[in-house]
Coordinates of C-alpha atoms and ligand atoms in Angstrom, one line a residue:
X73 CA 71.7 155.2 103.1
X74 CA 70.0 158.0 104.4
X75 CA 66.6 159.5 102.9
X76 CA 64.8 162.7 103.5
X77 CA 61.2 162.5 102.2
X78 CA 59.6 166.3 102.6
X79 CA 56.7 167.6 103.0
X80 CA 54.3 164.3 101.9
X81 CA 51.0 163.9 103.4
X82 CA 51.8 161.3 106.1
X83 CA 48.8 158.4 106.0
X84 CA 49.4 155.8 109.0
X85 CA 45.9 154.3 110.1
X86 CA 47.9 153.2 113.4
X87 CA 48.7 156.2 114.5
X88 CA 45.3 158.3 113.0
X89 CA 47.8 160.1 111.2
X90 CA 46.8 161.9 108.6
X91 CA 49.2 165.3 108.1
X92 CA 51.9 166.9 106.2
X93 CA 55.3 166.1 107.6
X94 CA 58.9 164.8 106.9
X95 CA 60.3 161.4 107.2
X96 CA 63.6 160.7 108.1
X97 CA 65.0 157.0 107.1
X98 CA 68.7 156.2 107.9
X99 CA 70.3 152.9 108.3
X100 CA 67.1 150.9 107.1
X101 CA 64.9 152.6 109.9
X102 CA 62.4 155.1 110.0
X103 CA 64.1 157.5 112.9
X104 CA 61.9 160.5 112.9
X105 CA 58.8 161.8 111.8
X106 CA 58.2 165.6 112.1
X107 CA 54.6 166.9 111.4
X108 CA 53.3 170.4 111.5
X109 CA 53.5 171.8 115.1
X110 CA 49.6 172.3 116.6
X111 CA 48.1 169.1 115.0
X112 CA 45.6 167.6 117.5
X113 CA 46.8 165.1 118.9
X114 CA 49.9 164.5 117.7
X115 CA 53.0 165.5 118.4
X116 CA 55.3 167.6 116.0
X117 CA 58.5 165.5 116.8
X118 CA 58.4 161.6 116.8
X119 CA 62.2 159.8 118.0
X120 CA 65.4 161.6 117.7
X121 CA 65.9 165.5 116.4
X122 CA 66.7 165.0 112.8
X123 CA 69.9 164.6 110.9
X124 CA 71.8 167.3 109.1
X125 CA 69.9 167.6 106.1
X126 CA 72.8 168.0 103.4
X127 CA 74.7 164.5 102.7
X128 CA 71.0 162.4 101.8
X129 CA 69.0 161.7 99.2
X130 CA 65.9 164.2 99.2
X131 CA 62.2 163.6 97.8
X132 CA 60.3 166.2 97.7
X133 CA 57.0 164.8 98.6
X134 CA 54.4 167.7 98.7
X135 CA 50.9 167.0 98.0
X136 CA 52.1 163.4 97.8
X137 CA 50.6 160.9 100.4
X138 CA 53.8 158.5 102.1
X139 CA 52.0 155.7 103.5
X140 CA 53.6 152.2 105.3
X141 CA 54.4 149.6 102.4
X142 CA 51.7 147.4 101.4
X143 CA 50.6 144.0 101.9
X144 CA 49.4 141.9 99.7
X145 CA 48.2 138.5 101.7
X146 CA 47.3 136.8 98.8
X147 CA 48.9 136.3 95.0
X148 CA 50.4 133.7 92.6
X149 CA 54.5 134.2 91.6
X150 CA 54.0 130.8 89.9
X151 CA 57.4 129.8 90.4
X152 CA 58.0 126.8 90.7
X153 CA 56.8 125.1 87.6
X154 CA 54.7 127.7 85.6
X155 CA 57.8 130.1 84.8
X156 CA 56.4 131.2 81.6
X157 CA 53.1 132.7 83.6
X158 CA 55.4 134.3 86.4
X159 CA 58.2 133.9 87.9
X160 CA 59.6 135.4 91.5
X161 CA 61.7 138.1 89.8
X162 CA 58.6 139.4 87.8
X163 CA 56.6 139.2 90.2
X164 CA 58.3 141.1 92.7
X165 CA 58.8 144.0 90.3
X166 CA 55.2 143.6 89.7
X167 CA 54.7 143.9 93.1
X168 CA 57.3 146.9 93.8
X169 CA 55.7 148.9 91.1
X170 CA 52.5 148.5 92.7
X171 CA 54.0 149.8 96.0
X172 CA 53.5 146.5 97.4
X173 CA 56.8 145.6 100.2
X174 CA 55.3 142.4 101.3
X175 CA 53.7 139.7 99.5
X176 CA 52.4 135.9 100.5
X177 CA 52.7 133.4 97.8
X178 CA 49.4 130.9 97.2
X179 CA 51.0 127.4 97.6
X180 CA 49.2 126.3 94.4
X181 CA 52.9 125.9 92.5
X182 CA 54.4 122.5 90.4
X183 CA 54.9 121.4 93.1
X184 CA 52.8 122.5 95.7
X185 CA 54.6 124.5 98.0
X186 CA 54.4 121.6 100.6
X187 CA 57.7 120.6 101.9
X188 CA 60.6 122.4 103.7
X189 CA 62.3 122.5 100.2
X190 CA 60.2 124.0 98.0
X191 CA 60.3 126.7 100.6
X192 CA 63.3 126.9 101.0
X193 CA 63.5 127.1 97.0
X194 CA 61.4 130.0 96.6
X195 CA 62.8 132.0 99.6
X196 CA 66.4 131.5 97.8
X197 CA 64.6 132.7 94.7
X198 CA 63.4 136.1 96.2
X199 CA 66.6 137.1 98.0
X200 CA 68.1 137.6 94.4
X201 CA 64.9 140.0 93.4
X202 CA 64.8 142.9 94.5
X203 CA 64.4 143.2 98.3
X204 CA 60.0 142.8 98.1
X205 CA 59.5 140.7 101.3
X206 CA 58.2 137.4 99.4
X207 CA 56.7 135.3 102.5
X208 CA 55.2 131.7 101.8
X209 CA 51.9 130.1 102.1
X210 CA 52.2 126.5 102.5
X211 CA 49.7 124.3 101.8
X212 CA 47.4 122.2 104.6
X213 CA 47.9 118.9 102.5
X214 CA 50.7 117.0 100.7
X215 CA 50.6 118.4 97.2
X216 CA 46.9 119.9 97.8
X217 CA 45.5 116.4 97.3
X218 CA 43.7 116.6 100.7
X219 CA 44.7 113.2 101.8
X220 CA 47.5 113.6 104.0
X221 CA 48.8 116.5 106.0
X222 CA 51.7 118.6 104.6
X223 CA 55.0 118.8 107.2
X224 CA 53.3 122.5 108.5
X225 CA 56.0 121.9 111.4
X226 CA 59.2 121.7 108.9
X227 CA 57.7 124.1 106.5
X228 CA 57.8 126.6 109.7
X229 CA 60.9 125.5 111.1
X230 CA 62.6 126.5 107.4
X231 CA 65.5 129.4 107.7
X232 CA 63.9 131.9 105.3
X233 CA 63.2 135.4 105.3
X234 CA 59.9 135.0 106.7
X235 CA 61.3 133.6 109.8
X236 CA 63.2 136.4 110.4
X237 CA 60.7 139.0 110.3
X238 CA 57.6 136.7 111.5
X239 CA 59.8 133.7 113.7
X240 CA 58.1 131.8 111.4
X241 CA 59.4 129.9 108.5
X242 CA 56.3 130.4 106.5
X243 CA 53.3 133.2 106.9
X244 CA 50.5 131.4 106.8
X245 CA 48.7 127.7 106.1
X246 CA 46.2 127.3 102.9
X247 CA 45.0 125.1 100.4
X248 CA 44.2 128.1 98.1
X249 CA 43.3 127.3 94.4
X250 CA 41.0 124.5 95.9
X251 CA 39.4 123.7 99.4
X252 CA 40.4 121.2 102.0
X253 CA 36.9 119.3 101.1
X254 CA 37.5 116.8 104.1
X255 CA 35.9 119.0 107.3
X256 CA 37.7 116.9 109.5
X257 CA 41.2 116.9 107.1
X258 CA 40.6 121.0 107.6
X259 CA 39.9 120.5 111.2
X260 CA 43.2 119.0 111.6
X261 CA 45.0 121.4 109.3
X262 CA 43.5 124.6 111.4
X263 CA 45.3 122.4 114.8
X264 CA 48.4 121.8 113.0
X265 CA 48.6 125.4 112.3
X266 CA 47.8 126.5 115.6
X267 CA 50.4 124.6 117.2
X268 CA 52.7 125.9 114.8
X269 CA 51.8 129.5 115.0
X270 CA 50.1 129.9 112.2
X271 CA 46.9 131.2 110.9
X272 CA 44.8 129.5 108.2
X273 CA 43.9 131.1 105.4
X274 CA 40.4 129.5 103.7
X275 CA 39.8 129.2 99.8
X276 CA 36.3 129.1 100.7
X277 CA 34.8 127.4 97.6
X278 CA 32.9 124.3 97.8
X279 CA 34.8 122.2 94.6
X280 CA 31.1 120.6 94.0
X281 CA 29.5 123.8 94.0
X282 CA 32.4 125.6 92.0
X283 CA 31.7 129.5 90.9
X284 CA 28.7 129.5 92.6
X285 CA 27.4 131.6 95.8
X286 CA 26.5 128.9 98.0
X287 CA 29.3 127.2 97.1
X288 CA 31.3 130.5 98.8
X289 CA 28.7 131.1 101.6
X290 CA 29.1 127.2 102.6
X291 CA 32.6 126.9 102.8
X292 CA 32.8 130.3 105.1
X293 CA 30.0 128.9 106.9
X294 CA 32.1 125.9 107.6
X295 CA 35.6 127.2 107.8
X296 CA 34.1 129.5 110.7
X297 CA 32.4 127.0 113.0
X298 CA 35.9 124.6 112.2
X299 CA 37.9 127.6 113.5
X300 CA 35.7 128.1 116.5
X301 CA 36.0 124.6 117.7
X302 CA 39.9 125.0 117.3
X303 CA 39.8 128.3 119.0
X304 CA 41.8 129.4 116.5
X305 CA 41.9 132.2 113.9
X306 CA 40.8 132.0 110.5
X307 CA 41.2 134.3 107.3
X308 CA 38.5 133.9 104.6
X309 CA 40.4 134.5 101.0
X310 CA 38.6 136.6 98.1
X311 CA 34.8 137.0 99.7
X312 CA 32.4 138.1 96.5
X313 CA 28.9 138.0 98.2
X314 CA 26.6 139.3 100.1
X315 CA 25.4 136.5 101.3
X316 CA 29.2 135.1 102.7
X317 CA 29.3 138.9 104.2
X318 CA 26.1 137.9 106.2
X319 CA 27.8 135.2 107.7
X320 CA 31.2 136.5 108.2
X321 CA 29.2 139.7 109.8
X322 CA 27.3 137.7 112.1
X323 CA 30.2 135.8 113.4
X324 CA 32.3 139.0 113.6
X325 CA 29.7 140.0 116.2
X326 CA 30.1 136.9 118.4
X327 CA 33.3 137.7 118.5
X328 CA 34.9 135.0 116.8
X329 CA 38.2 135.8 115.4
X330 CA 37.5 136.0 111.8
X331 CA 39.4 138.1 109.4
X332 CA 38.5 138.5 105.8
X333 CA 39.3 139.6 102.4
X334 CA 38.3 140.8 98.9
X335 CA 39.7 141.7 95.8
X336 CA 39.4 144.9 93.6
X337 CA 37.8 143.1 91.1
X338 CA 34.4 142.2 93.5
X339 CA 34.0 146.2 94.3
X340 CA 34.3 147.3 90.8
X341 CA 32.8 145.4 88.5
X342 CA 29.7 142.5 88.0
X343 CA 29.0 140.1 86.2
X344 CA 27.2 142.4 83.1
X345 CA 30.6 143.1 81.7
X346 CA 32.3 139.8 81.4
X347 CA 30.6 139.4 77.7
X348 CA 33.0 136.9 76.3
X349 CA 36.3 138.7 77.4
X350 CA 38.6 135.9 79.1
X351 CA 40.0 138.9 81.0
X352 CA 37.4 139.0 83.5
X353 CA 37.2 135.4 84.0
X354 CA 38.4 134.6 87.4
X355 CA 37.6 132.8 90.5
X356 CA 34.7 133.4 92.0
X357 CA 33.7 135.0 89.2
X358 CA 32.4 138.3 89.0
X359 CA 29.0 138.8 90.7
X360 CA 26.2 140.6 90.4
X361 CA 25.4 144.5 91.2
X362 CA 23.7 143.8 94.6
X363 CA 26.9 141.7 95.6
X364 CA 29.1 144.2 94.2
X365 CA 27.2 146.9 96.4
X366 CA 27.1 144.4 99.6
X367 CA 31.1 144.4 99.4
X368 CA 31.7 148.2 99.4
X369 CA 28.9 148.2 102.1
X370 CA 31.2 145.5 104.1
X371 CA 34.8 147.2 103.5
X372 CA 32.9 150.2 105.3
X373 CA 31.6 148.5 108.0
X374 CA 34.4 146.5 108.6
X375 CA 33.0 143.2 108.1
X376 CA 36.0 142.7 105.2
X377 CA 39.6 143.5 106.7
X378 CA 41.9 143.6 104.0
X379 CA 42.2 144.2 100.2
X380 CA 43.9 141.0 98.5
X381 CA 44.8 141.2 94.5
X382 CA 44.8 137.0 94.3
X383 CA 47.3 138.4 91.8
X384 CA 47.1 135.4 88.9
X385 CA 48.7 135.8 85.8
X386 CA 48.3 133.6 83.0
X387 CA 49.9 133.8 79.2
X388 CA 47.7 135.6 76.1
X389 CA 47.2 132.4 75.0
X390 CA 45.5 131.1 78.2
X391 CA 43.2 134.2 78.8
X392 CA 42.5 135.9 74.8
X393 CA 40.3 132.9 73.6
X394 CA 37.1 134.0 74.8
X395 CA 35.3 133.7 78.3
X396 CA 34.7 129.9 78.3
X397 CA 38.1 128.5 77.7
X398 CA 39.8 131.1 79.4
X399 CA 41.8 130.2 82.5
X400 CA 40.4 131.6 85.8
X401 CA 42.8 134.4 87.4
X402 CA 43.8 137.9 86.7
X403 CA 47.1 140.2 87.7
X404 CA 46.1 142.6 90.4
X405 CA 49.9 143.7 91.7
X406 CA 50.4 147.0 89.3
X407 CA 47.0 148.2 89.9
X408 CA 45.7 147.4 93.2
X409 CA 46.1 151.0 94.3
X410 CA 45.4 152.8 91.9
X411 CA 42.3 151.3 91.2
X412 CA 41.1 150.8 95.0
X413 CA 41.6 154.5 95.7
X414 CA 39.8 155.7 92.8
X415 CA 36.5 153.6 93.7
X416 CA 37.0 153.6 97.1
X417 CA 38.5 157.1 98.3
X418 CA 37.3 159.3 95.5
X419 CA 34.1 158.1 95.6
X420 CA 33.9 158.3 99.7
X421 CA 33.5 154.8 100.7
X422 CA 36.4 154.5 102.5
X423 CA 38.7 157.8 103.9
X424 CA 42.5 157.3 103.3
X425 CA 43.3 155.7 106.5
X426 CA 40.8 153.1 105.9
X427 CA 41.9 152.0 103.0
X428 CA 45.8 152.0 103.9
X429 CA 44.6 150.2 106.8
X430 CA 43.2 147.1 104.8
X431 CA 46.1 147.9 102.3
X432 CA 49.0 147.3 104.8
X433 CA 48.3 147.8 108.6
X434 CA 45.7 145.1 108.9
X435 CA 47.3 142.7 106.8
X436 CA 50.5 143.1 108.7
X437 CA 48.3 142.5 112.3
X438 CA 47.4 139.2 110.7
X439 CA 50.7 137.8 109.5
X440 CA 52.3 138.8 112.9
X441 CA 54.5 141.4 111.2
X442 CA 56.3 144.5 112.4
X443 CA 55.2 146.5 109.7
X444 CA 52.2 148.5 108.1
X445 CA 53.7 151.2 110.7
X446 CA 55.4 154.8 109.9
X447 CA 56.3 156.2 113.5
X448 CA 60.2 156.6 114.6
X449 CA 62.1 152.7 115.2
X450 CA 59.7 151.0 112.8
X451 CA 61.6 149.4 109.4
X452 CA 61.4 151.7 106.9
X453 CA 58.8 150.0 104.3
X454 CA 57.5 153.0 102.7
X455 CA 55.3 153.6 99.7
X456 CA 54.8 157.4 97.9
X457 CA 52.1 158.0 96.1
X458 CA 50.5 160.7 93.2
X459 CA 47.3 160.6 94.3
X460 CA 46.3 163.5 91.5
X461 CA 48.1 161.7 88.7
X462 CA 45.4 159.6 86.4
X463 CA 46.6 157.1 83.8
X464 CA 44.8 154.2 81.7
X465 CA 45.2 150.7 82.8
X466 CA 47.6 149.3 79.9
X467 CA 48.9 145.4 79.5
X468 CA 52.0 147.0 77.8
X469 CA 52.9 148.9 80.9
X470 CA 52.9 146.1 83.2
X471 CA 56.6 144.8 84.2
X472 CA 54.5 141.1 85.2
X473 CA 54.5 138.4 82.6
X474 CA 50.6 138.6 83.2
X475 CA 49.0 141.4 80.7
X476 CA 45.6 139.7 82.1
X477 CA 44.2 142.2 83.9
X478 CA 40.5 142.8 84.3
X479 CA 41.1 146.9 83.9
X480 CA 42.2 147.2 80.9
X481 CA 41.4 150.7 79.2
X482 CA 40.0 151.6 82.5
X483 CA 41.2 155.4 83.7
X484 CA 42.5 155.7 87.6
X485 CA 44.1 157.7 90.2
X486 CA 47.4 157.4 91.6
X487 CA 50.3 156.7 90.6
X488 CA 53.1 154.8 93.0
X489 CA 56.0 157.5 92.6
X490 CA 58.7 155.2 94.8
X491 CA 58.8 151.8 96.8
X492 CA 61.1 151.5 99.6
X493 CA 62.1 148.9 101.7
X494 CA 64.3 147.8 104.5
X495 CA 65.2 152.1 103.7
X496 CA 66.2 151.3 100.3
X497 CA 64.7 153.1 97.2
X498 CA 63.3 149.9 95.0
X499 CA 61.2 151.4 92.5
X500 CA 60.9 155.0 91.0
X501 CA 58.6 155.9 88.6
X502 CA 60.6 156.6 85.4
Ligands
LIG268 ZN1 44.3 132.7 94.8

């Protein structure tokens, strides 16, 4: 298959690009990109001259932006064990529509994604979706119980897709959902990954301190000084406040090699609109202004890396039923975006190549993945976007099980046009 995308406003953070140009995708690959001639910097022809331009399929991408596929390092496809929440089909449309190409499953499943098999399983699962890289998380411990070490070795010596793009048969180590409360169990989970390859990723939540800041700021306190000791990396999941920022900040500058993330949710919204709306229920929880403040003021500086959704969808019955009894987690896939550029890029705290970077480049530098990348040889994992277009956040709309979104009624910018990956078209916008 061979696709022309014209005229789109080429975003790729690795490059600096930032310029109106033409894509050329055949067999899979990207194999040219063509900018306007005189652009600082950059030259007007990247790889080979491009193909005769009549026997492909065309998009006509002008005033579009045509960015490297996301990444999602973080969300909950449920299967196995909690089909009727979310299953790996749904989940990978979800994620398609969202203009997501890679996503790395939470290892919190029935059962814990802990064994070669369930691995196996799920990666079986997602080569009859449709084409979204699905890449596992397994967990630190057998079945999360924090007793015993999971087999991180045979999990990572499992044939899956993963292991073709990464070597790896899973993407990364976690215990996420809960933390490995045993410093020394974690200690020997961060080794286990490092001979292995792998990077940890930390829940960072104290259980006995649940919901609460400390309980964050002491678990990414710990999770820091464990990785330092292993001289390994570590990546801190969902940070929501200032106070963990502090910390990851000051560690950042000592130059340990700490990566971290946040959610849309924690940039967006505090604490003063839960009310009783199950909705907005999620863990942590929503935080207040000055935290809210402190994250935008660390996705500027750097401090936070990447933009996670910690995707979690849940039935009506386990979110509508009021704030106390709802289940913690909300759906993130189908509005990521659109929601992160509108608070983010419209309102100038981060440009366009900032925010694709902690959308897809920097999460690809973490998993070890060739992607995130638009220039000539790279895979063609592509994502086009209407940045103009403005809709309203709607549960019906969603193609995820998961209506539970804490956006609903909200009004944002940009709307993912197509999804392509591997250089096939997976989602259009109707
Ligand atoms: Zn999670």
């Amino acid at each position: 298959m061979r696709i022309l995308i014209k005229n789109g406003m080429l975003i790729d953070p690795d490059l600096g690009l930032e310029a109106v140009g033409n894509l050329y995708i055949e067999n899979g690959k990207i194999v040219c990109m063509k900018t306007e001639a005189g652009i600082s910097g950059v030259m007007p022809i990247w790889g080979e001259e491009p193909f005769e331009t009549d026997s492909v399929t065309q998009i006509e991408a002008a005033g579009k932006w045509v960015v490297p596929g996301l990444i999602d390092l973080h969300v909950h496809f449920r299967e196995p064990g909690q089909e009727y929440k979310e299953d790996i089909f749904t989940g990978c449309k979800a994620a398609a529509k969202g203009g997501f190409t890679t996503v790395c499953c939470m290892p919190n499943t029935r059962p814990v994604i802990d064994s070669p098999e369930v691995v196996k399983y799920i990666d079986e699962k997602a080569k009859r979706a449709n084409g979204v890289h699905v890449l596992s998380v397994g967990s630190i411990t057998e079945g999360q119980r924090g007793k015993n070490l999971a087999d991180i070795h045979g999990m990572c010596q499992t044939q899956t897709r993963c292991r073709e793009l990464t070597g790896k048969g899973i993407c990364a180590i976690s215990e996420d959902g809960r933390s490995v409360m045993n410093a020394g169990m974690m200690l020997r989970g961060i080794w286990e990954g490092r001979k292995n390859g792998l990077i940890a990723f930390s829940h960072t939540e104290d259980d006995s301190l649940a919901g609460t800041g400390i309980g964050e700021a002491l678990i990414v306190a710990r999770d820091i000084m464990l990785a330092k000791e292993a001289d390994s990396p570590i990546h801190l999941c969902h940070i929501s406040t200032a106070g963990s920022l502090e910390i990851i900040r000051k560690a950042k500058a000592e130059g340990i090699p700490v990566t971290a993330e946040t959610g849309p949710h924690y940039f967006v919204l505090d604490k003063s609109c839960a009310g009783n709306d199950g909705n907005k229920k999620m863990n942590p929880p929503l935080r207040t202004k000055e935290d809210v403040a402190a994250v935008k003021r660390a996705l500027q500086d750097g401090t936070l890396d990447v933009i996670a959704t910690d995707h979690a969808p849940h039935s009506r019955e386990e979110k509508e039923c009021g704030y106390e009894k709802a289940l913690n987690g909300v759906v993130g896939l189908e509005t990521s975006f659109a929601v992160s550029y509108t608070f983010l890029v419209r309102t100038g705290v981060l440009t366009p190549l900032e925010l694709i970077d902690k959308m897809s480049c920097k999460p690809a530098e973490i998993l070890g993945l060739d992607r995130g990348i638009l220039a000539a040889g790279k895979t063609a994992d592509i994502a086009i976007i209407d940045i103009e277009k403005c809709f309203q956040i709607k549960g019906e709309d969603f193609v995820s099980k998961g209506k539970n979104s804490a956006f609903l009624g909200m009004k944002v910018y940009g709307e993912i046009l197509y999804t392509i990956i591997d250089g096939r078209i997976v989602y259009a916008a109707e």
